[in-house]
JSON list of C-alpha atoms in Angstrom, two decimals:
[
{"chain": "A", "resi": 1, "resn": "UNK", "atom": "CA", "xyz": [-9.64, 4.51, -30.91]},
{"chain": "A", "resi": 2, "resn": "UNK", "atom": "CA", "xyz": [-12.91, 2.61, -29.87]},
{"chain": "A", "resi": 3, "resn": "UNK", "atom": "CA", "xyz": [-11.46, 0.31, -27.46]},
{"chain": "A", "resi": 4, "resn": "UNK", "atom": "CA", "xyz": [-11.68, 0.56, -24.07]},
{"chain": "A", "resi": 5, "resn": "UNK", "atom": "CA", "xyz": [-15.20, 0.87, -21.78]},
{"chain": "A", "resi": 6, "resn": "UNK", "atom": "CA", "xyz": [-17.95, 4.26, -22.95]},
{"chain": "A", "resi": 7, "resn": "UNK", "atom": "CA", "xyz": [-21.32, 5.11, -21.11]},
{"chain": "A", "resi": 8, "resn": "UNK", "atom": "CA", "xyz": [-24.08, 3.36, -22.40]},
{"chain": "A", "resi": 9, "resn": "UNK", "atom": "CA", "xyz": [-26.25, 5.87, -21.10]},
{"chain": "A", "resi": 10, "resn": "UNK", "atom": "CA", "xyz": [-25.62, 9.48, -19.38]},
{"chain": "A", "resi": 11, "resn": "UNK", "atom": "CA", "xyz": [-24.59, 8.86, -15.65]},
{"chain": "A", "resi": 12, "resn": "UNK", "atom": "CA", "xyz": [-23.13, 5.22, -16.35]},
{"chain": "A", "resi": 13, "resn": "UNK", "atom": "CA", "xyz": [-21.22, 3.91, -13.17]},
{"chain": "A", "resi": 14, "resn": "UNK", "atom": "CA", "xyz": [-19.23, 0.44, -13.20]},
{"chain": "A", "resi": 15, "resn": "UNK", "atom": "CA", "xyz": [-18.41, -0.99, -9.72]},
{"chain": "A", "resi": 16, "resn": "UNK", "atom": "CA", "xyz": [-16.31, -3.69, -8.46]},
{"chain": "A", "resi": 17, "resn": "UNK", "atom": "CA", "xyz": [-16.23, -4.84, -4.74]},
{"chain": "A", "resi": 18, "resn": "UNK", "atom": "CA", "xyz": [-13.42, -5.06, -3.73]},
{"chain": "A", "resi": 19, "resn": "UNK", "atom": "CA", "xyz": [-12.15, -7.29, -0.47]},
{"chain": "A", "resi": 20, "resn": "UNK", "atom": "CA", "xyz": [-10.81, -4.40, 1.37]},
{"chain": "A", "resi": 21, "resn": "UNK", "atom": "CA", "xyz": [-10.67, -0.40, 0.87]},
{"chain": "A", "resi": 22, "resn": "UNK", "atom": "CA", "xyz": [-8.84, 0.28, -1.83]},
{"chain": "A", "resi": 23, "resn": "UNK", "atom": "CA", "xyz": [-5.51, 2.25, -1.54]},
{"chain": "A", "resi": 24, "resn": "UNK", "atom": "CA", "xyz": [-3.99, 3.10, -5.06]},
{"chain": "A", "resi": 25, "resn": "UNK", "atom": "CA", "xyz": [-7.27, 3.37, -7.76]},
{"chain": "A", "resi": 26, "resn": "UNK", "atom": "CA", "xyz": [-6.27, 4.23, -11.58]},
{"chain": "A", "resi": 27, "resn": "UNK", "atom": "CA", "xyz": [-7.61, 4.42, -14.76]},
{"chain": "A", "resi": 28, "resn": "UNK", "atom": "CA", "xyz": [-6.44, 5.94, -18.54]},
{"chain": "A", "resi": 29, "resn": "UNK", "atom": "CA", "xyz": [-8.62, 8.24, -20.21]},
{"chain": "A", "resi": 30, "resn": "UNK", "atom": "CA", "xyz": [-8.83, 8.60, -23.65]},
{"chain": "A", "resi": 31, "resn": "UNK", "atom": "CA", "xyz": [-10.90, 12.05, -24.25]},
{"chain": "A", "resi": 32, "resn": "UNK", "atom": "CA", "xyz": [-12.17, 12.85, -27.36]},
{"chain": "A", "resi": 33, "resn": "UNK", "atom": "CA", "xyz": [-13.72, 16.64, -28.63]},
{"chain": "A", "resi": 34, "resn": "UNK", "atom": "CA", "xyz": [-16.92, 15.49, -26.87]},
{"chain": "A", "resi": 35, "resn": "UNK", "atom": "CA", "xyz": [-16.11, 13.51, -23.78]},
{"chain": "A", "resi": 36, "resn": "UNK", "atom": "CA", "xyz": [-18.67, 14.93, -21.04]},
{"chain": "A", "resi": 37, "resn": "UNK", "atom": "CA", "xyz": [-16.92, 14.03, -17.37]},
{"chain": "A", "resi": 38, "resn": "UNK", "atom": "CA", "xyz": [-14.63, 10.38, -16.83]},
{"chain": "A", "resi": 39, "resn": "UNK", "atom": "CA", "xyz": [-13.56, 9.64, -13.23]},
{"chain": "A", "resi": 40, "resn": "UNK", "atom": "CA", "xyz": [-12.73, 7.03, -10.98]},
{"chain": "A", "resi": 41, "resn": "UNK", "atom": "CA", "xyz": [-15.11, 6.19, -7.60]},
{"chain": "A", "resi": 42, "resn": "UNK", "atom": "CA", "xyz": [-13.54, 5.26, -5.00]},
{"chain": "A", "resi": 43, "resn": "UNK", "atom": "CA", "xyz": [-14.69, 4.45, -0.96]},
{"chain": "A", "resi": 44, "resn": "UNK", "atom": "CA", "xyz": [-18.44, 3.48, -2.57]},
{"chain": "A", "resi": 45, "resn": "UNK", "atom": "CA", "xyz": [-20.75, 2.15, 0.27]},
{"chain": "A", "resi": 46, "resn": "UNK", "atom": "CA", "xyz": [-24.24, 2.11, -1.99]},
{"chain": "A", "resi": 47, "resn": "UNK", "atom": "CA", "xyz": [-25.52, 4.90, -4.62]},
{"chain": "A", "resi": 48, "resn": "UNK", "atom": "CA", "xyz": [-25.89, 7.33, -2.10]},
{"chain": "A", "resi": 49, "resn": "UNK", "atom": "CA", "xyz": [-22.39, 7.07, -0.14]},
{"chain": "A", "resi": 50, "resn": "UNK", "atom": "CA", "xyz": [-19.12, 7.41, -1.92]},
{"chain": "A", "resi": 51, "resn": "UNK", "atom": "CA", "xyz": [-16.08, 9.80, -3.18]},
{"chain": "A", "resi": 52, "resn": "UNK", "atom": "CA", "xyz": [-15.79, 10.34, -7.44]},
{"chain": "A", "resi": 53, "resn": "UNK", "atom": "CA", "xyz": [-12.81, 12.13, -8.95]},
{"chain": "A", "resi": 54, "resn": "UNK", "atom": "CA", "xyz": [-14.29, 13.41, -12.05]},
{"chain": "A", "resi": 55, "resn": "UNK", "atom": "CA", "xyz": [-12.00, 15.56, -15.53]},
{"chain": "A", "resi": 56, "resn": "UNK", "atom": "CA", "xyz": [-13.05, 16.80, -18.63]},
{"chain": "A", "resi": 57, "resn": "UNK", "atom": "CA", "xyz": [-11.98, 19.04, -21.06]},
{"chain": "A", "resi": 58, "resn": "UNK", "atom": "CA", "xyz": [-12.86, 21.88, -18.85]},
{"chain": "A", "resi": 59, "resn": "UNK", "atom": "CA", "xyz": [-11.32, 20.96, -15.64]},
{"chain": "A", "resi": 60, "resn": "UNK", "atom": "CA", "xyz": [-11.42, 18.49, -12.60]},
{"chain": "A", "resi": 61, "resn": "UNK", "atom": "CA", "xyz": [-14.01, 18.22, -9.91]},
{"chain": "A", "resi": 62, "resn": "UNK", "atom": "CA", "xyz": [-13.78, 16.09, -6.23]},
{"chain": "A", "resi": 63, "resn": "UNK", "atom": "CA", "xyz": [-17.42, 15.06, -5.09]},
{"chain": "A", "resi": 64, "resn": "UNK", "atom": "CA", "xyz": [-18.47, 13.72, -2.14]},
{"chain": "A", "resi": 65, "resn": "UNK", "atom": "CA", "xyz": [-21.94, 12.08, -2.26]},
{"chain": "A", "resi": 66, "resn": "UNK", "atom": "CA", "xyz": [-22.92, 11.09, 1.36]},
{"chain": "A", "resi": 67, "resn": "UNK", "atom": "CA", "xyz": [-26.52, 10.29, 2.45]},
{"chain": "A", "resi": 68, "resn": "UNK", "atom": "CA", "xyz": [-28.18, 11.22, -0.96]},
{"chain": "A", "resi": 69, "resn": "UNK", "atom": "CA", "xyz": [-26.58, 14.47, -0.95]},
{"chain": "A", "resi": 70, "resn": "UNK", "atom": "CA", "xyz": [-23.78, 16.06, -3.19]},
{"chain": "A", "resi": 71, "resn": "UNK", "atom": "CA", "xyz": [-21.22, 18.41, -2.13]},
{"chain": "A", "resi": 72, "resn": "UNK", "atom": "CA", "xyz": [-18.29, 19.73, -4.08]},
{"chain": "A", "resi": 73, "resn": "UNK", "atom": "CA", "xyz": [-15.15, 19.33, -2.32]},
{"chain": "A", "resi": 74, "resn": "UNK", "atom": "CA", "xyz": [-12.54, 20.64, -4.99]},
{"chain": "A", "resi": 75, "resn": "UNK", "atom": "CA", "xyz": [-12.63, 22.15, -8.63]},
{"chain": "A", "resi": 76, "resn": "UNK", "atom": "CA", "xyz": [-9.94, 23.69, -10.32]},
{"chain": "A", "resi": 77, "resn": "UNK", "atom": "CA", "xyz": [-9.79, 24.51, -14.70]},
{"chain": "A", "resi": 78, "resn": "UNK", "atom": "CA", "xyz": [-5.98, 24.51, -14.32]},
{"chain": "A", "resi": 79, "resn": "UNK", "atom": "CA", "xyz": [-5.77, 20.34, -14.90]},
{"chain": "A", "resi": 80, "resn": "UNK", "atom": "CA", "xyz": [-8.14, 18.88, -17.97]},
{"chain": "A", "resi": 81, "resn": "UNK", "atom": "CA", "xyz": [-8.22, 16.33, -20.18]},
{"chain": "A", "resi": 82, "resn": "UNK", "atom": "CA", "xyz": [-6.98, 17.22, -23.54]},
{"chain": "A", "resi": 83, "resn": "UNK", "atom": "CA", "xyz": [-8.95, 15.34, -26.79]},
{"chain": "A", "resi": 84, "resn": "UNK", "atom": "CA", "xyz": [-7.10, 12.65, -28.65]},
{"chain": "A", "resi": 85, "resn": "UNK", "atom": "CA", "xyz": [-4.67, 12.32, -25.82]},
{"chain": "A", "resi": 86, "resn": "UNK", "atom": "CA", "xyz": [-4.45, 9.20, -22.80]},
{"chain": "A", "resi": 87, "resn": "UNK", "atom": "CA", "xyz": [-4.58, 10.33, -19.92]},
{"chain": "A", "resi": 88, "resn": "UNK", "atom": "CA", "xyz": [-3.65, 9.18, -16.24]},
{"chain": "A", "resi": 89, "resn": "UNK", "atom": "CA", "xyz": [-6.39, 9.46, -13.65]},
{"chain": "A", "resi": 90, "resn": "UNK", "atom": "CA", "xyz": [-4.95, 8.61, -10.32]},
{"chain": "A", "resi": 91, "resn": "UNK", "atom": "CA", "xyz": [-6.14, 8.12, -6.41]},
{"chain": "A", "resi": 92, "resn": "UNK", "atom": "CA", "xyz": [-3.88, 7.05, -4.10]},
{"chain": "A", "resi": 93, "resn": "UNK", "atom": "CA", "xyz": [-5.59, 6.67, -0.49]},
{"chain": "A", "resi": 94, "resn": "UNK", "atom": "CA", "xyz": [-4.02, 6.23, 2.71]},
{"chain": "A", "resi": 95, "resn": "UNK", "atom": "CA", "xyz": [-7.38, 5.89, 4.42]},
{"chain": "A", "resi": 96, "resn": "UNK", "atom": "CA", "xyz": [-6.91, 9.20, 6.95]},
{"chain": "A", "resi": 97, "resn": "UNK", "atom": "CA", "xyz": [-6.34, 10.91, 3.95]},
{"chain": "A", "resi": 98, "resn": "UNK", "atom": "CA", "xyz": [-5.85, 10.60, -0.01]},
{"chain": "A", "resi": 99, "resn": "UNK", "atom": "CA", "xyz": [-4.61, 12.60, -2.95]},
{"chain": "A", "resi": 100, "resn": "UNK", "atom": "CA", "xyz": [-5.84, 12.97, -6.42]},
{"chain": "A", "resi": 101, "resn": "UNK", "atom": "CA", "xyz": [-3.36, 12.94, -9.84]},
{"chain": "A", "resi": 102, "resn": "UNK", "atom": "CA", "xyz": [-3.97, 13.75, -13.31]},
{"chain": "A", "resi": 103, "resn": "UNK", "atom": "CA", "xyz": [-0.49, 12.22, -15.16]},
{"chain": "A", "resi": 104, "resn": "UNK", "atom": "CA", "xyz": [1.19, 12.41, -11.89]},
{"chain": "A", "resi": 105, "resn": "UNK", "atom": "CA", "xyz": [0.74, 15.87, -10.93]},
{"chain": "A", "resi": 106, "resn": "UNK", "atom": "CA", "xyz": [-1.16, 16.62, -7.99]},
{"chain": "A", "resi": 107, "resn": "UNK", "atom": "CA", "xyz": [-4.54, 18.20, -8.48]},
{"chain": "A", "resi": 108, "resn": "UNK", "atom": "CA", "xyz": [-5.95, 20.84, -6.33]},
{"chain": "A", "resi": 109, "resn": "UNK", "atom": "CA", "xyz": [-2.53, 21.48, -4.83]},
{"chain": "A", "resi": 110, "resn": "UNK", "atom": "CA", "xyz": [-3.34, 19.55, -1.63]},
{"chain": "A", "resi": 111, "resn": "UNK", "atom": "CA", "xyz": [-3.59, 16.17, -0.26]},
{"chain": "A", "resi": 112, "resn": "UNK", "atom": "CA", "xyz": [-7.18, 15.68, 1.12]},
{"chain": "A", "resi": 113, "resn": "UNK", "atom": "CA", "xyz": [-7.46, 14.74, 5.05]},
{"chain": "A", "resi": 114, "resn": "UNK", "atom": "CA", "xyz": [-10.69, 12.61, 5.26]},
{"chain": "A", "resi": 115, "resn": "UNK", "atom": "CA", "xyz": [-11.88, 9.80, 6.87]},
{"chain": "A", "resi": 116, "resn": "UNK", "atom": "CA", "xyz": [-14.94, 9.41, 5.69]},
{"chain": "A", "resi": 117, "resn": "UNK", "atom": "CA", "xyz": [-16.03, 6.43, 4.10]},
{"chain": "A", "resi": 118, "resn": "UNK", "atom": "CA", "xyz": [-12.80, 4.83, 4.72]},
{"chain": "A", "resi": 119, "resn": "UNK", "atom": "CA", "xyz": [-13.63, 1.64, 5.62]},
{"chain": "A", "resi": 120, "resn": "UNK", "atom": "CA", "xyz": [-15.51, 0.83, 2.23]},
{"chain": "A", "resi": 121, "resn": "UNK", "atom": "CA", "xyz": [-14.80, -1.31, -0.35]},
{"chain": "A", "resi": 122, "resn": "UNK", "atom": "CA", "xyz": [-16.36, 0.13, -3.31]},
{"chain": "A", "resi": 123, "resn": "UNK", "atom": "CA", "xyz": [-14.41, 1.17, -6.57]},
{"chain": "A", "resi": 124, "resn": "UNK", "atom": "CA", "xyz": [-14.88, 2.25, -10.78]},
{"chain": "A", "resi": 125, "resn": "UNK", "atom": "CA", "xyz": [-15.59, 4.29, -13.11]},
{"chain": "A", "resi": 126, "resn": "UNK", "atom": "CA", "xyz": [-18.42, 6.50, -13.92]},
{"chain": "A", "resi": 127, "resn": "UNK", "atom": "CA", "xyz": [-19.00, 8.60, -17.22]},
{"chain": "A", "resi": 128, "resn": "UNK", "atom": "CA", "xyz": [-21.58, 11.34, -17.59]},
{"chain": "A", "resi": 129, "resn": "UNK", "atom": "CA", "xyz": [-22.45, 11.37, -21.58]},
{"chain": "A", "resi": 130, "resn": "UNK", "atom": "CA", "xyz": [-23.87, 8.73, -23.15]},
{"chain": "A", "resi": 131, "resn": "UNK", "atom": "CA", "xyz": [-22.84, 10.55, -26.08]},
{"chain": "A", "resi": 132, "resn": "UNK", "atom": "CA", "xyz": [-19.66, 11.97, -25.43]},
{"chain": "A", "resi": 133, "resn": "UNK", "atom": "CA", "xyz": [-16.75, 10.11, -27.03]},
{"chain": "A", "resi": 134, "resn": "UNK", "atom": "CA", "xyz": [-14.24, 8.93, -24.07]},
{"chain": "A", "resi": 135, "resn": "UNK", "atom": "CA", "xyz": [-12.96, 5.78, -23.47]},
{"chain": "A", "resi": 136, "resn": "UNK", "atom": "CA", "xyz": [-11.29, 4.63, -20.54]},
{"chain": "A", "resi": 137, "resn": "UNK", "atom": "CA", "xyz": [-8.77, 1.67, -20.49]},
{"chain": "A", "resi": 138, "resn": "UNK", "atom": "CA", "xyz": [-6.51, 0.15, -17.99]},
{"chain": "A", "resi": 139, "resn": "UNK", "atom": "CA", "xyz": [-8.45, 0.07, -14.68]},
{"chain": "A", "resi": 140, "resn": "UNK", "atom": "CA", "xyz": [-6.83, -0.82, -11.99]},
{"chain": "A", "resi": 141, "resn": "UNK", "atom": "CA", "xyz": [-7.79, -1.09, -7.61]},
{"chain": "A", "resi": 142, "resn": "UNK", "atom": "CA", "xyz": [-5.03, -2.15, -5.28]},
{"chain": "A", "resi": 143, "resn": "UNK", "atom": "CA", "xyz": [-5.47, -2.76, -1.63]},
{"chain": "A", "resi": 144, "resn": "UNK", "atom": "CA", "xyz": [-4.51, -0.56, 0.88]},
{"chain": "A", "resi": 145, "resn": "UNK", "atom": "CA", "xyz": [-2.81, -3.21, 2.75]},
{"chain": "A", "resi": 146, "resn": "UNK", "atom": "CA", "xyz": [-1.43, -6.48, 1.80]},
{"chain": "A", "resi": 147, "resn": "UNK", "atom": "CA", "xyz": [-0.50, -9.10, 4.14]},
{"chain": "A", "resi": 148, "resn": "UNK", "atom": "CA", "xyz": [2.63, -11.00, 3.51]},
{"chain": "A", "resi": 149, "resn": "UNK", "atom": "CA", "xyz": [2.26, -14.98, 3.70]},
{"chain": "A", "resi": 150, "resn": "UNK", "atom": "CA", "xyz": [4.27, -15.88, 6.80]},
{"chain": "A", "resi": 151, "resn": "UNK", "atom": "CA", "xyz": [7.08, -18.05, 4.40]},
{"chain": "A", "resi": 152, "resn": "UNK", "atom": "CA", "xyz": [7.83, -14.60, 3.06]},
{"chain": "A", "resi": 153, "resn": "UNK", "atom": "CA", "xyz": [8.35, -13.00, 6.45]},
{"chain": "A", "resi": 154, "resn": "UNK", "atom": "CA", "xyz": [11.88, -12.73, 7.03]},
{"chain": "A", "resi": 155, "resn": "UNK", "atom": "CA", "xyz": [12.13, -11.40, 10.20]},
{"chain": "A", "resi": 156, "resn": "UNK", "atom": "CA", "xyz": [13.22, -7.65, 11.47]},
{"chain": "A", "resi": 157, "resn": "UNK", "atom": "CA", "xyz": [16.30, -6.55, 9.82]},
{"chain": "A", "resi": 158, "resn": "UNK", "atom": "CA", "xyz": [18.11, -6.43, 12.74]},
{"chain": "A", "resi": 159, "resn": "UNK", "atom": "CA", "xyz": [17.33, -9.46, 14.62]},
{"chain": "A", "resi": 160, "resn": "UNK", "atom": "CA", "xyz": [20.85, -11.15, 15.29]},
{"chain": "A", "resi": 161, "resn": "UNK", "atom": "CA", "xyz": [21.03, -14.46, 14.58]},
{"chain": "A", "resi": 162, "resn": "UNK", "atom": "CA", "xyz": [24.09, -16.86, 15.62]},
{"chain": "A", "resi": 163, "resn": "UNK", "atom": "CA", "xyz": [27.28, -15.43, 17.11]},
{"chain": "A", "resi": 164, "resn": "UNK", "atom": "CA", "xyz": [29.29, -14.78, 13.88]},
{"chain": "A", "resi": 165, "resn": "UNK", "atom": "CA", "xyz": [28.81, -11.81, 11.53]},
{"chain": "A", "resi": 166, "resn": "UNK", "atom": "CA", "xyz": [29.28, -12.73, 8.02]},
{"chain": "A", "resi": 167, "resn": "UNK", "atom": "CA", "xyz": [29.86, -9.86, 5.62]}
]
């Protein structure tokens, strides 16, 4: 299929600000026999500062780029991308610590304690080939907290109120 969003040149990153960190970040991947790397970046304070989940057909890699440097974090070959197939790439972040999912199954066999870059607001998707025939479809960033408007607030559920219990 050629829908969904491809590099337009090798190292392509697409950003959104979001209004607060970001605690559930997800995107489908649609490999193909030449994808190069797809991945999500989430916790992005400028190019030099942020966290990027990346899978291919040879395996999955956690980076963390912090002040212009790279280091891996995580790689394993055991989870890939397979070609012709969608994909789930998934990072759900509790902001003291986060865990990674390729169709629901955690990667690396851990959940990641990290605060680190936390507080930012800075999510997408990055591909690494220009030429490389992925697509990715279905992006989504959800906050890590949402208020609820005070008409919806109901109260503690076990607040008495009145002298008569109705069942």
């Amino acid at each position: 299929s050629t829908q969904g969003a491809a590099a337009t040149e090798d190292g392509s990153v697409a950003l959104l600000r979001a209004g607060q960190p970001s605690g559930l970040v997800h995107v489908v991947v649609q490999a193909g026999r030449d994808t190069g790397t797809a991945g999500l970046v989430w916790r992005h304070a400028d190019p030099d500062n942020y966290w990027q989940l990346t899978a291919s057909t040879s395996g999955c890699e956690l980076t963390l780029h912090e002040g212009g440097s790279s280091s891996t974090i995580a790689r394993t070959d055991a989870a890939r991308l397979e070609a012709n197939k969608m994909q789930s790439l998934q990072v759900a972040d509790e902001g003291d610590r986060f865990s990674l999912f390729l169709d629901g199954v955690l990667l690396f066999g851990k959940r990641f304690s990290d605060r680190r870059l936390s507080r930012e607001t800075g999510v997408g998707i990055a591909m690494s080939s220009a030429k490389g025939d992925a697509r990715l479809t279905r992006f989504e960033a959800h906050p890590m907290q949402c208020r609820l408007p005070s008409a919806l607030d109901l109260g503690q559920p076990w607040w008495r109120l009145g002298e008569k219990d109705i069942v």
